[in-house]
Structure formats: C-alpha cells, structure tokens
Tab-separated table of C-alpha atoms and ligand atoms in Angstrom:
chain	number	residue	atom	x	y	z
A	199	MET	CA	-1.695	28.818	-21.951
A	200	ALA	CA	-4.331	28.099	-19.110
A	201	PHE	CA	-5.298	24.435	-17.977
A	202	LEU	CA	-8.909	24.329	-19.017
A	203	ILE	CA	-9.688	20.376	-17.891
A	204	GLN	CA	-11.558	20.323	-14.821
A	205	PRO	CA	-10.854	17.453	-12.336
A	206	ARG	CA	-13.825	15.985	-10.425
A	207	ARG	CA	-15.666	18.276	-8.184
A	208	ALA	CA	-14.705	16.167	-5.078
A	209	ILE	CA	-11.168	16.254	-6.121
A	210	ARG	CA	-10.990	19.927	-6.481
A	211	ASP	CA	-12.647	20.299	-2.923
A	212	ALA	CA	-10.288	17.835	-1.152
A	213	PHE	CA	-7.271	18.869	0.847
A	214	PRO	CA	-4.014	17.317	-0.163
A	215	TYR	CA	-2.181	15.362	2.327
A	216	GLN	CA	0.910	16.726	3.920
A	217	PRO	CA	3.706	14.055	4.188
A	218	GLY	CA	6.241	14.631	7.055
A	219	LYS	CA	9.458	16.509	5.809
A	220	SER	CA	12.210	14.157	4.213
A	221	ILE	CA	15.518	14.054	5.495
A	222	ALA	CA	17.101	14.729	2.128
A	223	SER	CA	14.651	17.751	1.818
A	224	VAL	CA	15.933	19.592	4.901
A	225	GLN	CA	19.559	18.964	4.119
A	226	ARG	CA	18.852	20.799	0.871
A	227	GLU	CA	16.744	23.371	1.949
A	228	LEU	CA	18.747	24.250	5.299
A	229	GLY	CA	22.061	23.259	4.177
A	230	LEU	CA	22.534	20.847	6.943
A	231	LYS	CA	24.704	17.890	7.158
A	232	THR	CA	22.922	15.939	9.974
A	233	VAL	CA	19.328	15.662	9.933
A	234	ILE	CA	16.932	13.356	12.105
A	235	LYS	CA	13.557	12.367	11.222
A	236	LEU	CA	11.071	11.775	13.987
A	237	ALA	CA	7.918	12.522	12.034
A	238	SER	CA	6.563	9.476	10.310
A	239	ASN	CA	6.665	7.097	13.189
A	240	GLU	CA	9.182	4.770	11.321
A	241	ASN	CA	11.417	2.122	13.127
A	242	PRO	CA	14.667	3.484	14.381
A	243	LEU	CA	15.952	0.026	14.270
A	244	GLY	CA	15.933	-0.041	10.734
A	245	PRO	CA	14.339	-3.091	8.600
A	246	ALA	CA	13.609	-6.435	10.098
A	247	PRO	CA	17.003	-8.313	8.817
A	248	ARG	CA	15.015	-11.461	7.599
A	249	ALA	CA	12.931	-9.462	5.443
A	250	MET	CA	16.129	-7.477	4.101
A	251	ALA	CA	17.715	-10.684	3.026
A	252	ALA	CA	14.760	-12.192	1.266
A	253	TYR	CA	14.801	-8.692	-0.368
A	254	ARG	CA	18.462	-9.037	-1.594
A	255	ARG	CA	17.527	-12.762	-2.766
A	256	ALA	CA	14.294	-11.320	-4.893
A	257	GLU	CA	16.807	-8.762	-6.641
A	258	LYS	CA	17.129	-10.989	-9.832
A	259	LEU	CA	13.597	-11.724	-9.995
A	260	ASN	CA	12.724	-7.794	-10.961
A	261	ALA	CA	12.648	-8.267	-14.749
A	262	LEU	CA	9.202	-10.032	-14.215
A	263	TYR	CA	5.932	-8.609	-13.125
A	264	PRO	CA	5.018	-10.083	-9.621
A	265	GLU	CA	1.831	-12.372	-9.340
A	266	GLY	CA	-0.649	-9.568	-8.591
A	267	ALA	CA	-2.733	-11.026	-5.795
A	268	SER	CA	0.386	-11.595	-3.784
A	269	PRO	CA	-0.132	-15.417	-3.276
A	270	GLU	CA	2.782	-16.304	-0.908
A	271	LEU	CA	2.261	-13.391	1.283
A	272	ARG	CA	-1.492	-13.502	1.402
A	273	ALA	CA	-1.126	-17.496	2.265
A	274	ALA	CA	1.611	-16.844	4.792
A	275	LEU	CA	-0.468	-13.741	6.345
A	276	ALA	CA	-3.335	-16.479	6.408
A	277	ARG	CA	-1.438	-18.957	8.454
A	278	PHE	CA	-0.175	-16.086	10.554
A	279	HIS	CA	-3.461	-15.004	11.630
A	280	LYS	CA	-5.558	-18.425	11.353
A	281	VAL	CA	-8.082	-17.176	8.576
A	282	ALA	CA	-8.588	-18.109	4.994
A	283	PRO	CA	-6.521	-16.531	2.352
A	284	GLU	CA	-9.645	-15.429	0.508
A	285	SER	CA	-10.043	-13.197	3.757
A	286	VAL	CA	-6.702	-11.431	3.028
A	287	ILE	CA	-6.003	-8.287	0.876
A	288	VAL	CA	-2.529	-7.242	0.602
A	289	GLY	CA	-1.830	-3.354	-0.324
A	290	ASN	CA	0.480	-1.080	-1.269
A	291	GLY	CA	0.786	0.202	2.237
A	292	SER	CA	-2.414	0.014	4.329
A	293	ASP	CA	-2.905	3.576	2.657
A	294	GLU	CA	-3.911	1.858	-0.573
A	295	ILE	CA	-6.501	-0.436	1.231
A	296	ILE	CA	-8.095	2.662	2.894
A	297	ARG	CA	-8.288	4.206	-0.630
A	298	LEU	CA	-9.649	0.964	-1.992
A	299	LEU	CA	-12.245	0.824	0.732
A	300	CYS	CA	-13.171	4.207	-0.311
A	301	GLU	CA	-13.406	3.702	-3.808
A	302	ALA	CA	-15.409	0.563	-3.731
A	303	PHE	CA	-17.773	1.638	-1.078
A	304	LEU	CA	-18.490	5.354	-1.273
A	305	GLU	CA	-20.929	6.886	-3.779
A	306	VAL	CA	-21.637	10.903	-3.602
A	307	ASP	CA	-23.238	11.810	-0.580
A	308	ASP	CA	-22.620	8.461	1.162
A	309	GLU	CA	-21.603	9.008	4.840
A	310	VAL	CA	-18.575	8.284	6.331
A	311	VAL	CA	-17.970	8.352	10.514
A	312	VAL	CA	-14.332	9.471	11.449
A	313	SER	CA	-13.253	10.563	14.797
A	314	GLN	CA	-12.479	14.373	15.158
A	315	HIS	CA	-8.770	13.837	15.486
A	316	GLY	CA	-8.440	10.619	13.670
A	317	PHE	CA	-6.014	9.463	11.201
A	318	ILE	CA	-6.548	11.976	8.500
A	319	ARG	CA	-6.253	9.794	5.717
A	320	PHE	CA	-9.789	8.625	6.315
A	321	LYS	CA	-11.329	11.808	5.955
A	322	GLN	CA	-9.064	12.714	2.821
A	323	GLN	CA	-9.932	9.561	0.820
A	324	SER	CA	-13.692	9.536	1.967
A	325	SER	CA	-13.876	13.367	0.648
A	326	MET	CA	-12.134	12.548	-2.493
A	327	MET	CA	-15.008	10.380	-3.317
A	328	GLY	CA	-17.428	12.727	-2.877
A	329	ALA	CA	-18.596	11.277	0.597
A	330	ARG	CA	-20.130	13.461	3.667
A	331	VAL	CA	-17.772	13.021	6.275
A	332	ILE	CA	-19.307	13.172	9.733
A	333	GLU	CA	-16.669	14.129	12.571
A	334	VAL	CA	-17.355	13.040	16.025
A	335	PRO	CA	-15.833	14.848	19.066
A	336	MET	CA	-13.273	12.549	21.149
A	337	THR	CA	-13.627	12.293	24.801
A	338	ASP	CA	-9.984	12.568	26.297
A	339	TRP	CA	-8.190	12.527	23.126
A	340	THR	CA	-9.629	9.036	22.319
A	341	HIS	CA	-12.286	8.121	19.998
A	342	ASP	CA	-15.669	8.163	21.533
A	343	LEU	CA	-17.020	5.016	19.992
A	344	GLU	CA	-20.419	5.179	21.472
A	345	LEU	CA	-20.979	8.627	19.888
A	346	MET	CA	-19.454	7.291	16.824
A	347	ALA	CA	-21.945	4.609	16.868
A	348	LYS	CA	-24.740	7.065	17.544
A	349	ALA	CA	-23.758	8.860	14.496
A	350	ALA	CA	-24.005	5.954	12.419
A	351	SER	CA	-27.188	5.833	10.361
A	352	PRO	CA	-28.571	3.737	7.248
A	353	ARG	CA	-26.845	5.997	4.989
A	354	THR	CA	-23.470	5.300	6.655
A	355	LYS	CA	-21.092	3.260	4.521
A	356	LEU	CA	-17.911	3.202	6.553
A	357	VAL	CA	-17.104	3.835	10.338
A	358	PHE	CA	-13.226	4.380	10.472
A	359	VAL	CA	-11.344	3.873	13.760
A	360	ALA	CA	-7.594	3.834	13.993
A	361	ASN	CA	-6.815	1.579	17.162
A	362	PRO	CA	-4.348	3.148	18.691
A	363	ASN	CA	-4.950	6.397	17.065
A	364	ASN	CA	-2.273	8.518	15.208
A	365	PRO	CA	-1.658	11.297	16.264
A	366	THR	CA	-2.858	11.012	19.617
A	367	GLY	CA	-1.580	7.807	20.502
A	368	THR	CA	-4.504	6.459	22.648
A	369	PHE	CA	-6.556	3.458	22.103
A	370	ASN	CA	-10.316	1.789	22.729
A	371	THR	CA	-10.750	-1.065	24.568
A	372	GLN	CA	-12.077	-4.521	23.801
A	373	GLU	CA	-15.432	-3.552	25.491
A	374	GLU	CA	-15.619	-0.174	23.604
A	375	LEU	CA	-15.082	-1.886	20.167
A	376	GLU	CA	-17.398	-4.777	20.836
A	377	GLY	CA	-19.996	-2.005	21.732
A	378	LEU	CA	-19.630	-0.180	18.553
A	379	LEU	CA	-19.852	-3.256	16.668
A	380	ALA	CA	-22.999	-4.132	18.286
A	381	ALA	CA	-24.476	-0.673	17.702
A	382	VAL	CA	-23.671	0.101	14.279
A	383	PRO	CA	-26.083	-0.994	11.341
A	384	LYS	CA	-24.849	-4.096	9.649
A	385	THR	CA	-24.971	-1.877	6.356
A	386	ALA	CA	-21.988	0.001	7.848
A	387	LEU	CA	-18.397	-1.479	7.426
A	388	VAL	CA	-16.405	-0.909	10.524
A	389	VAL	CA	-12.774	-0.270	9.449
A	390	LEU	CA	-10.331	-0.717	12.123
A	391	ASP	CA	-6.867	0.310	11.314
A	392	GLU	CA	-4.308	-1.194	13.718
A	393	ALA	CA	-1.090	0.042	12.264
A	394	TYR	CA	0.478	0.081	15.813
A	395	VAL	CA	-0.935	-3.049	17.262
A	396	GLN	CA	2.444	-4.648	18.008
A	397	TYR	CA	3.253	-1.709	20.377
A	398	ALA	CA	-0.173	-1.605	21.959
A	399	GLN	CA	-1.176	-5.480	22.434
A	400	ALA	CA	0.574	-5.552	25.752
A	401	VAL	CA	-1.211	-2.948	27.230
A	402	PRO	CA	-4.360	-4.280	29.295
A	403	GLY	CA	-7.586	-3.905	27.942
A	404	TYR	CA	-6.289	-3.498	24.199
A	405	PRO	CA	-8.616	-5.520	21.933
A	406	ARG	CA	-7.855	-8.674	20.080
A	407	THR	CA	-9.803	-8.796	16.759
A	408	VAL	CA	-8.192	-11.256	14.505
A	409	PRO	CA	-9.525	-13.926	13.873
A	410	GLY	CA	-12.292	-13.722	16.359
A	411	LEU	CA	-13.877	-10.374	16.165
A	412	VAL	CA	-13.460	-10.524	12.238
A	413	ARG	CA	-15.118	-14.035	11.840
A	414	GLU	CA	-17.946	-12.830	13.924
A	415	HIS	CA	-18.480	-9.670	12.337
A	416	GLU	CA	-18.865	-9.738	8.650
A	417	ASN	CA	-18.854	-5.781	8.635
A	418	LEU	CA	-15.393	-5.317	10.394
A	419	VAL	CA	-12.262	-5.203	8.358
A	420	VAL	CA	-9.178	-4.833	10.073
A	421	LEU	CA	-6.026	-3.107	8.355
A	422	ARG	CA	-2.236	-4.052	9.414
A	423	THR	CA	0.728	-2.651	8.252
A	424	PHE	CA	4.429	-3.652	7.977
A	425	SER	CA	5.582	0.044	7.814
A	426	LYS	CA	5.958	0.235	11.765
A	427	ALA	CA	7.173	-2.444	14.142
A	428	TYR	CA	8.711	-4.548	10.864
A	429	GLY	CA	10.631	-1.296	9.680
A	430	LEU	CA	9.500	-1.545	6.167
A	431	ALA	CA	7.736	1.497	5.569
A	432	GLY	CA	9.874	2.181	2.524
A	433	LEU	CA	8.665	-1.216	0.781
A	434	ARG	CA	4.890	-0.168	0.875
A	435	VAL	CA	3.312	-2.971	2.274
A	436	GLY	CA	-0.246	-3.280	4.069
A	437	TYR	CA	-3.021	-5.441	4.345
A	438	GLY	CA	-6.630	-5.963	5.318
A	439	VAL	CA	-8.411	-8.928	7.018
A	440	GLY	CA	-12.040	-9.350	6.603
A	441	ASP	CA	-14.973	-10.967	5.083
A	442	PRO	CA	-13.908	-13.119	1.871
A	443	GLU	CA	-16.699	-11.052	-0.246
A	444	LEU	CA	-15.499	-7.554	0.656
A	445	VAL	CA	-11.924	-8.849	-0.036
A	446	GLY	CA	-13.178	-9.904	-3.424
A	447	TRP	CA	-14.553	-6.511	-4.395
A	448	LEU	CA	-11.296	-4.834	-3.291
A	449	ASP	CA	-8.834	-7.528	-5.244
A	450	ARG	CA	-11.390	-6.600	-8.184
A	451	ILE	CA	-10.532	-2.917	-8.021
A	452	ARG	CA	-6.837	-2.649	-6.940
A	453	MET	CA	-4.082	-1.931	-9.401
A	454	PRO	CA	-2.924	-5.053	-11.352
A	455	PHE	CA	0.491	-5.202	-9.916
A	456	ASN	CA	0.263	-3.495	-6.681
A	457	VAL	CA	2.828	-4.875	-4.721
A	458	SER	CA	6.390	-5.487	-5.782
A	459	LEU	CA	7.623	-8.991	-5.776
A	460	PRO	CA	10.840	-8.201	-3.386
A	461	ALA	CA	8.304	-6.510	-1.163
A	462	GLN	CA	5.953	-9.579	-1.297
A	463	LEU	CA	8.750	-11.862	-0.514
A	464	ALA	CA	10.479	-9.727	2.168
A	465	CYS	CA	7.276	-9.474	3.821
A	466	VAL	CA	6.771	-13.290	3.988
A	467	GLU	CA	10.128	-13.464	5.807
A	468	ALA	CA	9.287	-10.565	7.986
A	469	LEU	CA	6.211	-12.446	9.433
A	470	LYS	CA	8.854	-15.238	10.613
A	471	ASP	CA	10.856	-12.321	12.435
A	472	ALA	CA	8.988	-12.361	15.833
A	473	ALA	CA	12.484	-11.681	17.600
A	474	PHE	CA	12.997	-8.264	15.764
A	475	VAL	CA	9.393	-7.010	16.474
A	476	LYS	CA	9.875	-8.010	19.770
A	477	ARG	CA	13.011	-5.959	20.153
A	478	SER	CA	11.655	-3.027	18.302
A	479	VAL	CA	8.621	-3.148	20.907
A	480	ALA	CA	11.161	-3.456	23.966
A	481	VAL	CA	13.404	-0.809	22.850
A	482	ASN	CA	10.412	1.827	21.867
A	483	ASP	CA	8.819	1.074	25.570
A	484	ALA	CA	11.984	2.017	27.061
A	485	GLN	CA	12.856	5.190	24.886
A	486	ARG	CA	9.039	6.205	25.261
A	487	ALA	CA	9.473	6.429	28.874
A	488	VAL	CA	12.863	8.322	28.400
A	489	VAL	CA	11.055	10.648	25.988
A	490	VAL	CA	8.139	11.472	28.012
A	491	ARG	CA	10.129	12.111	31.360
A	492	ALA	CA	12.484	14.527	29.148
A	493	LEU	CA	9.594	16.247	27.418
A	494	GLY	CA	7.637	16.688	31.061
A	495	ASP	CA	10.829	18.326	32.239
A	496	MET	CA	10.818	20.536	29.600
A	497	GLY	CA	7.323	21.888	30.413
A	498	PHE	CA	5.302	19.880	27.726
A	499	GLY	CA	2.050	18.023	28.678
A	500	VAL	CA	2.590	14.515	27.080
A	501	GLY	CA	-0.250	12.111	26.561
A	502	GLU	CA	-0.431	8.390	27.441
A	503	SER	CA	0.706	6.621	24.307
A	504	ALA	CA	0.462	2.956	23.102
A	505	THR	CA	2.373	3.460	20.157
A	506	ASN	CA	5.993	4.289	18.775
A	507	PHE	CA	5.216	8.345	18.915
A	508	VAL	CA	4.026	10.655	21.618
A	509	PHE	CA	1.303	13.563	21.211
A	510	ALA	CA	2.713	16.369	23.004
A	511	HIS	CA	1.302	19.916	23.928
A	512	GLY	CA	4.331	22.290	23.771
A	513	PRO	CA	5.454	25.490	25.504
A	514	MET	CA	5.099	27.317	21.866
A	515	PRO	CA	2.676	26.494	19.057
A	516	GLY	CA	3.366	23.105	17.210
A	517	ARG	CA	4.450	24.998	13.847
A	518	GLU	CA	6.792	27.208	15.629
A	519	LEU	CA	8.275	24.407	17.541
A	520	PHE	CA	8.613	22.421	14.461
A	521	LYS	CA	10.573	25.164	12.136
A	522	ALA	CA	12.718	26.054	15.411
A	523	LEU	CA	13.642	22.091	15.758
A	524	LEU	CA	14.081	21.799	11.728
A	525	ARG	CA	16.971	24.417	12.085
A	526	GLN	CA	18.388	22.250	14.616
A	527	GLY	CA	18.392	19.160	12.014
A	528	VAL	CA	15.193	17.470	13.673
A	529	ILE	CA	12.100	16.755	12.018
A	530	VAL	CA	8.957	16.487	13.877
A	531	ARG	CA	5.252	16.627	13.067
A	532	PRO	CA	3.146	19.860	13.437
A	533	LEU	CA	-0.615	18.870	13.721
A	534	ASP	CA	-2.197	22.009	12.476
A	535	GLU	CA	-4.277	19.924	9.805
A	536	TYR	CA	-5.667	17.842	12.331
A	537	GLY	CA	-6.823	21.000	13.911
A	538	LEU	CA	-4.268	20.796	16.810
A	539	PRO	CA	-2.093	23.934	16.248
A	540	ALA	CA	-0.777	23.541	20.005
A	541	HIS	CA	0.390	20.005	19.634
A	542	VAL	CA	3.322	17.989	18.055
A	543	ARG	CA	3.730	14.529	17.437
A	544	ILE	CA	7.128	13.086	18.170
A	545	SER	CA	8.572	9.634	16.995
A	546	ILE	CA	10.385	7.495	19.550
A	547	GLY	CA	13.811	7.463	17.930
A	548	SER	CA	16.807	5.308	18.706
A	549	PRO	CA	18.628	6.415	22.174
A	550	ALA	CA	21.188	8.526	20.117
A	551	GLN	CA	18.555	10.110	17.982
A	552	ASN	CA	16.318	10.912	21.411
A	553	LYS	CA	19.426	12.508	22.983
A	554	THR	CA	19.771	14.873	19.588
A	555	LEU	CA	16.115	15.748	20.161
A	556	PHE	CA	16.580	16.889	23.851
A	557	ALA	CA	19.612	18.748	22.875
A	558	ALA	CA	17.693	20.294	20.136
A	559	LEU	CA	14.930	21.143	22.396
A	560	LYS	CA	17.192	22.585	25.070
A	561	GLN	CA	18.490	24.926	22.435
A	562	VAL	CA	14.926	25.976	20.982
A	563	LEU	CA	13.575	26.595	24.319
A	564	ALA	CA	16.432	28.142	25.966
A	565	VAL	CA	16.232	25.536	28.854
A	566	PRO	CA	19.822	25.292	30.969
A	567	ALA	CA	21.551	22.132	30.480
B	1446	PLP	C1	-3.083	4.631	11.593
B	1446	PLP	C2	-2.273	4.610	10.456
B	1446	PLP	N1	-2.874	3.974	9.516
B	1446	PLP	C3	-2.480	3.875	8.409
B	1446	PLP	C4	-0.885	4.193	8.102
B	1446	PLP	C5	-0.340	4.350	6.654
B	1446	PLP	O1	0.405	2.897	6.879
B	1446	PLP	P1	1.143	2.126	5.511
B	1446	PLP	O2	2.552	2.755	5.688
B	1446	PLP	O3	1.046	0.704	5.449
B	1446	PLP	O4	0.488	3.205	4.359
B	1446	PLP	C6	-0.290	5.106	9.158
B	1446	PLP	C7	1.047	5.557	8.816
B	1446	PLP	O5	1.322	6.566	9.437
B	1446	PLP	C8	-1.022	5.255	10.352
B	1446	PLP	O6	-0.462	5.936	11.349
C-alpha cells in the first residue's frame, strides 16, 4: 500500500545530509578486518581522559532524566569564556544549535546567506525551513566576507560563516570578520561556527571572538563543539555563545533533555583538560605537515589548512579515489555534495593511521614505493 501522507514541501525538496561512512559499515560491506576512518575530522588521540573519568562516574545516574538546560556545563562554559550563563546554550552537538537557529528564526522565503563551499549543514537546515539560500562565491577557497555582506539585505535573517571552514580548511581574519559585522544589517544574525578553533587560534590573524566580539554585537552568535579537539564526537555536545535574548529563544524550543547527563558532566571536566587539547593540537600540527608533504609528493594539490583535515585536489576524481581507498580499508571524504568532484577531504590521523593512508594511496595510484 502506498504511503499517502506528504511531508512539508521544504522537507520534500531538501537534500539529505550524507554522513561519512562508518568503520563498521565498511567492514561489513567489503569484508575487511582493519579499517581506518579519516572522514569526519575526529580526534585520533581518542576522548579527553578527564572527560571519560567523569563519564564513567556518571554511569549510576543514568536512571534519572538530566537537568534539561545543562546548568553545570552552562556555568562551566560561562566561567571558561567569561560570559554570563544566560549567554550560553548547550546542544546535542553544534549541529543541534544550527538547527535550533534555523527553526527559531526562519520563516518560509526568509533569506539566508552562505558561502559557496561553506559547511553544508547551514544550507540544508535553512532549506528545510523553506528559506531562500543565497550562495556567495569564495575567493581563493576562502569565504569572501565582503561579498557575503553585500548579499545580505533587510530580508536576510541568518549569515552563516564556518571559521575555519569545513571542507576547505581556510579561515577569515579578525579584520574581515569585523568588516562583515559592521556591514550586515542588525536584523541579520551572523552565525560564526568555530568548530576547529583550537587548531586555528595560534595562526596569526585568526579572530578572537569570545567574549569581546559577542558582547559588542548582539547579532553575533559563536558556535563551538566538543567533537574535535576534545575528542568527544560520540558524546554529541556543542554550544553557542550569544545574546541572552537569542539564547532564551533557543532554550525555549530545544528538546527538554537534549544533552545526556554523562555527556554534560564529561564536558565540564573536558574544559579543565587543557593539556589534552594542547597535545591534540601539537600532534595534529606535526602530522598535518607530514600529510601535506606526502600528498604533495604523490601529485595532490593541497590547500593551506588551519584545521585537523586537509582539502586536496587529487590525481583522480574524488569519488573514484574514495572508492579505491575504501577497498584498501581507508575511509576519506569525497566532496561531490559540496560541488567539488575533483577534491577530497582527509582528516589528519595518528602517525600510524597516516602511514596506512600513504601505503593505501601508493597502491591506488600505483606510485613506486
Ligand atoms: C564546521 C562544522 N560545524 C559543525 C560541525 C558539527 O559538529 P558537532 O559534532 O558539534 O555537531 C562540524 C562537524 O564536522 C563542522 O565541521
């Protein structure tokens, strides 16, 4: 019997997100024992140890519902960022905050400004609300914030900027960002997604946004995540820092228990684990240099990256390379959905994982050892 109930038009028209392939699915499908995943920009060092100790301690609390507004984590984040707890919203990954922003602010036909090869979730979540998404071309694989500001009109509700950007790995400077904030109408909310901030913050010119810029601009919200440098992607915790009124709206529409209690308590401890973040960044910096050199030697064009992944233009189309590497037990990310069929995104792994990647690439590209 046919299913006759139609979802909303915007849902029918929206294109679904294609997550990176999982290790388990590749093992199942290809009958491989050993598979490594360099496709979702996870931390090869694993989860922050202090966070995991708190997670285990929280085990016995799992029979109870968590406090919905994540009060302890919110307070810890407020102290960490020197803002009021009312300025912090905690979500089931920063993904949830992106979704809440779209649900809270977008009416059908409202405008949203994104960058051509910007993080795709912005476009997807906006279009699911029936918003009109304006895609602004990049300059040198970097968001052109001047052009994005020009594209913003009184009909614009949200301007999304991932800084650094996924998948291009590039970033915009403090000056560029301040230019955008000065130029967009105050009725447009600038959503600045800093998922990779810990990897980028030592790079000269990378902006300092929290608390300063957030205090100065009520139409700026900054998103962060525990999924990358803290190694907690599986826990699903991200957050936003912005105007208390904005936070109030998001708080009103989030699911009542959006973040589990073990996740909340683990992230309170993660914030104290500066040593782990430092080590994660140091390992990443060193290994990224190794990966960039090796890929360059194998004929890839590799962009500058301020993140834990590289954006590479391969000697074969991205999807073909992805499929060939899959057969070798290495998962990377093809970028067709970003309109980038010639590129791949490869997360920086541990030294051992990167060696496996290079060996697999040599097989696939038939490069002499
Ligand atoms: C730019 C950017 N924003 C947000 C996310 C989602 O992060 P989370 O795991 O916090 O939902 C990612 C994940 O890859 C990302 O690259």
